[in-house]
Amino acid sequence: MYQFSYADVQEDGVAEAREREREAINHSISLLTAAKSNGLESRDAIEAVYFTTRLWVRFVEDLASPENQLSNELRANLISIGIWIIKEAERIRLRQSDNFQGIIDISTIIRDGLK
């Protein structure tokens, strides 16, 4: 009755994973936007930095995995972006920067590329 090829099932899995990644990045962007509005000393800033850092550490770990099927060049570029975001979030945490907008902008570009 139901016949799906392995490729169809696998493609559905990739599409679902991309959608979850988009949702996670959207949440990060929302947190960063609130933090930008409420300032470095706000609870929003703490939550935004913590969530964004955890998210990008996870992305970088996944991108570095040999099982990741993206091209080596794309993986390397995304890892570089992830490292920049993690470092910038750390600078915000240390009150050395308030560059929420920079992280928001880069995150938006990455999110939009997941379509």
PDB file of C-alpha atoms in Angstrom:
ATOM      1  CA  MET A   1       0.000   0.000   0.000  1.00  0.00           C
ATOM      2  CA  TYR A   2       2.647   2.541   1.050  1.00  0.00           C
ATOM      3  CA  GLN A   3       5.833   2.408  -0.924  1.00  0.00           C
ATOM      4  CA  PHE A   4       8.594   4.853  -0.245  1.00  0.00           C
ATOM      5  CA  SER A   5      12.069   4.596  -1.591  1.00  0.00           C
ATOM      6  CA  TYR A   6      14.966   4.947   0.789  1.00  0.00           C
ATOM      7  CA  ALA A   7      15.921   8.179  -1.007  1.00  0.00           C
ATOM      8  CA  ASP A   8      12.434   9.639  -0.386  1.00  0.00           C
ATOM      9  CA  VAL A   9      12.570   8.810   3.312  1.00  0.00           C
ATOM     10  CA  GLN A  10      16.090  10.139   3.600  1.00  0.00           C
ATOM     11  CA  GLU A  11      15.146  13.380   1.802  1.00  0.00           C
ATOM     12  CA  ASP A  12      12.184  13.856   4.164  1.00  0.00           C
ATOM     13  CA  GLY A  13      14.581  13.427   7.090  1.00  0.00           C
ATOM     14  CA  VAL A  14      16.920  16.081   5.699  1.00  0.00           C
ATOM     15  CA  ALA A  15      14.025  18.489   5.101  1.00  0.00           C
ATOM     16  CA  GLU A  16      12.771  17.979   8.663  1.00  0.00           C
ATOM     17  CA  ALA A  17      16.261  18.490  10.074  1.00  0.00           C
ATOM     18  CA  ARG A  18      16.669  21.722   8.108  1.00  0.00           C
ATOM     19  CA  GLU A  19      13.310  22.949   9.389  1.00  0.00           C
ATOM     20  CA  ARG A  20      14.365  22.233  12.987  1.00  0.00           C
ATOM     21  CA  GLU A  21      17.626  24.098  12.357  1.00  0.00           C
ATOM     22  CA  ARG A  22      15.653  27.058  10.932  1.00  0.00           C
ATOM     23  CA  GLU A  23      13.391  27.073  13.989  1.00  0.00           C
ATOM     24  CA  ALA A  24      16.379  26.992  16.354  1.00  0.00           C
ATOM     25  CA  ILE A  25      18.056  29.869  14.510  1.00  0.00           C
ATOM     26  CA  ASN A  26      14.763  31.800  14.525  1.00  0.00           C
ATOM     27  CA  HIS A  27      14.570  31.346  18.295  1.00  0.00           C
ATOM     28  CA  SER A  28      18.156  32.565  18.640  1.00  0.00           C
ATOM     29  CA  ILE A  29      17.363  35.623  16.500  1.00  0.00           C
ATOM     30  CA  SER A  30      14.304  36.384  18.648  1.00  0.00           C
ATOM     31  CA  LEU A  31      16.350  36.144  21.841  1.00  0.00           C
ATOM     32  CA  LEU A  32      19.119  38.316  20.388  1.00  0.00           C
ATOM     33  CA  THR A  33      16.597  40.928  19.242  1.00  0.00           C
ATOM     34  CA  ALA A  34      15.116  41.148  22.742  1.00  0.00           C
ATOM     35  CA  ALA A  35      18.616  41.346  24.213  1.00  0.00           C
ATOM     36  CA  LYS A  36      19.554  44.156  21.844  1.00  0.00           C
ATOM     37  CA  SER A  37      16.469  46.107  22.952  1.00  0.00           C
ATOM     38  CA  ASN A  38      16.972  45.490  26.666  1.00  0.00           C
ATOM     39  CA  GLY A  39      20.750  45.855  26.922  1.00  0.00           C
ATOM     40  CA  LEU A  40      23.831  43.942  27.988  1.00  0.00           C
ATOM     41  CA  GLU A  41      22.799  43.792  31.631  1.00  0.00           C
ATOM     42  CA  SER A  42      19.377  42.270  30.961  1.00  0.00           C
ATOM     43  CA  ARG A  43      18.232  38.726  31.587  1.00  0.00           C
ATOM     44  CA  ASP A  44      17.400  38.649  27.860  1.00  0.00           C
ATOM     45  CA  ALA A  45      21.068  39.177  27.046  1.00  0.00           C
ATOM     46  CA  ILE A  46      22.106  36.299  29.284  1.00  0.00           C
ATOM     47  CA  GLU A  47      19.532  33.974  27.733  1.00  0.00           C
ATOM     48  CA  ALA A  48      20.394  35.047  24.177  1.00  0.00           C
ATOM     49  CA  VAL A  49      24.132  34.543  24.627  1.00  0.00           C
ATOM     50  CA  TYR A  50      23.681  31.197  26.379  1.00  0.00           C
ATOM     51  CA  PHE A  51      21.245  29.798  23.805  1.00  0.00           C
ATOM     52  CA  THR A  52      23.137  31.132  20.779  1.00  0.00           C
ATOM     53  CA  THR A  53      26.448  29.759  22.047  1.00  0.00           C
ATOM     54  CA  ARG A  54      24.979  26.307  22.741  1.00  0.00           C
ATOM     55  CA  LEU A  55      23.271  26.272  19.344  1.00  0.00           C
ATOM     56  CA  TRP A  56      26.410  27.131  17.411  1.00  0.00           C
ATOM     57  CA  VAL A  57      28.625  24.782  19.408  1.00  0.00           C
ATOM     58  CA  ARG A  58      26.223  22.013  18.408  1.00  0.00           C
ATOM     59  CA  PHE A  59      26.221  23.141  14.764  1.00  0.00           C
ATOM     60  CA  VAL A  60      30.037  23.254  14.661  1.00  0.00           C
ATOM     61  CA  GLU A  61      30.245  19.782  16.221  1.00  0.00           C
ATOM     62  CA  ASP A  62      27.830  18.442  13.604  1.00  0.00           C
ATOM     63  CA  LEU A  63      29.668  20.170  10.771  1.00  0.00           C
ATOM     64  CA  ALA A  64      32.989  18.715  11.944  1.00  0.00           C
ATOM     65  CA  SER A  65      31.565  15.188  12.020  1.00  0.00           C
ATOM     66  CA  PRO A  66      32.765  12.855   9.250  1.00  0.00           C
ATOM     67  CA  GLU A  67      29.142  11.757   8.780  1.00  0.00           C
ATOM     68  CA  ASN A  68      28.093  15.271   7.726  1.00  0.00           C
ATOM     69  CA  GLN A  69      27.248  15.129   4.033  1.00  0.00           C
ATOM     70  CA  LEU A  70      27.768  18.787   3.116  1.00  0.00           C
ATOM     71  CA  SER A  71      30.710  19.593   0.870  1.00  0.00           C
ATOM     72  CA  ASN A  72      34.023  20.180   2.625  1.00  0.00           C
ATOM     73  CA  GLU A  73      34.126  23.797   1.448  1.00  0.00           C
ATOM     74  CA  LEU A  74      30.633  24.596   2.739  1.00  0.00           C
ATOM     75  CA  ARG A  75      31.337  22.838   6.024  1.00  0.00           C
ATOM     76  CA  ALA A  76      34.562  24.814   6.483  1.00  0.00           C
ATOM     77  CA  ASN A  77      32.800  28.097   5.735  1.00  0.00           C
ATOM     78  CA  LEU A  78      29.973  27.333   8.165  1.00  0.00           C
ATOM     79  CA  ILE A  79      32.428  26.256  10.864  1.00  0.00           C
ATOM     80  CA  SER A  80      34.275  29.570  10.440  1.00  0.00           C
ATOM     81  CA  ILE A  81      31.007  31.468  10.766  1.00  0.00           C
ATOM     82  CA  GLY A  82      30.049  29.413  13.806  1.00  0.00           C
ATOM     83  CA  ILE A  83      33.375  30.100  15.499  1.00  0.00           C
ATOM     84  CA  TRP A  84      32.936  33.837  14.847  1.00  0.00           C
ATOM     85  CA  ILE A  85      29.431  33.777  16.348  1.00  0.00           C
ATOM     86  CA  ILE A  86      30.642  31.841  19.415  1.00  0.00           C
ATOM     87  CA  LYS A  87      33.528  34.279  19.918  1.00  0.00           C
ATOM     88  CA  GLU A  88      31.287  37.321  19.428  1.00  0.00           C
ATOM     89  CA  ALA A  89      28.769  35.916  21.912  1.00  0.00           C
ATOM     90  CA  GLU A  90      31.604  35.453  24.401  1.00  0.00           C
ATOM     91  CA  ARG A  91      32.702  39.061  23.871  1.00  0.00           C
ATOM     92  CA  ILE A  92      29.111  40.138  24.613  1.00  0.00           C
ATOM     93  CA  ARG A  93      29.063  37.980  27.733  1.00  0.00           C
ATOM     94  CA  LEU A  94      32.278  39.633  28.913  1.00  0.00           C
ATOM     95  CA  ARG A  95      30.783  43.086  28.163  1.00  0.00           C
ATOM     96  CA  GLN A  96      33.501  43.735  25.572  1.00  0.00           C
ATOM     97  CA  SER A  97      30.921  44.103  22.799  1.00  0.00           C
ATOM     98  CA  ASP A  98      27.247  44.770  22.265  1.00  0.00           C
ATOM     99  CA  ASN A  99      27.221  43.457  18.703  1.00  0.00           C
ATOM    100  CA  PHE A 100      23.883  41.674  18.903  1.00  0.00           C
ATOM    101  CA  GLN A 101      22.995  43.043  15.467  1.00  0.00           C
ATOM    102  CA  GLY A 102      26.039  41.456  13.824  1.00  0.00           C
ATOM    103  CA  ILE A 103      25.067  38.028  15.133  1.00  0.00           C
ATOM    104  CA  ILE A 104      21.435  38.638  14.147  1.00  0.00           C
ATOM    105  CA  ASP A 105      22.448  39.588  10.603  1.00  0.00           C
ATOM    106  CA  ILE A 106      24.707  36.566  10.083  1.00  0.00           C
ATOM    107  CA  SER A 107      22.154  34.236  11.665  1.00  0.00           C
ATOM    108  CA  THR A 108      19.451  35.582   9.362  1.00  0.00           C
ATOM    109  CA  ILE A 109      21.593  34.900   6.308  1.00  0.00           C
ATOM    110  CA  ILE A 110      22.310  31.341   7.472  1.00  0.00           C
ATOM    111  CA  ARG A 111      18.642  30.729   8.328  1.00  0.00           C
ATOM    112  CA  ASP A 112      17.516  31.970   4.932  1.00  0.00           C
ATOM    113  CA  GLY A 113      20.030  29.679   3.249  1.00  0.00           C
ATOM    114  CA  LEU A 114      18.383  26.633   4.850  1.00  0.00           C
ATOM    115  CA  LYS A 115      15.293  26.904   2.645  1.00  0.00           C
TER     116      LYS A 115
END
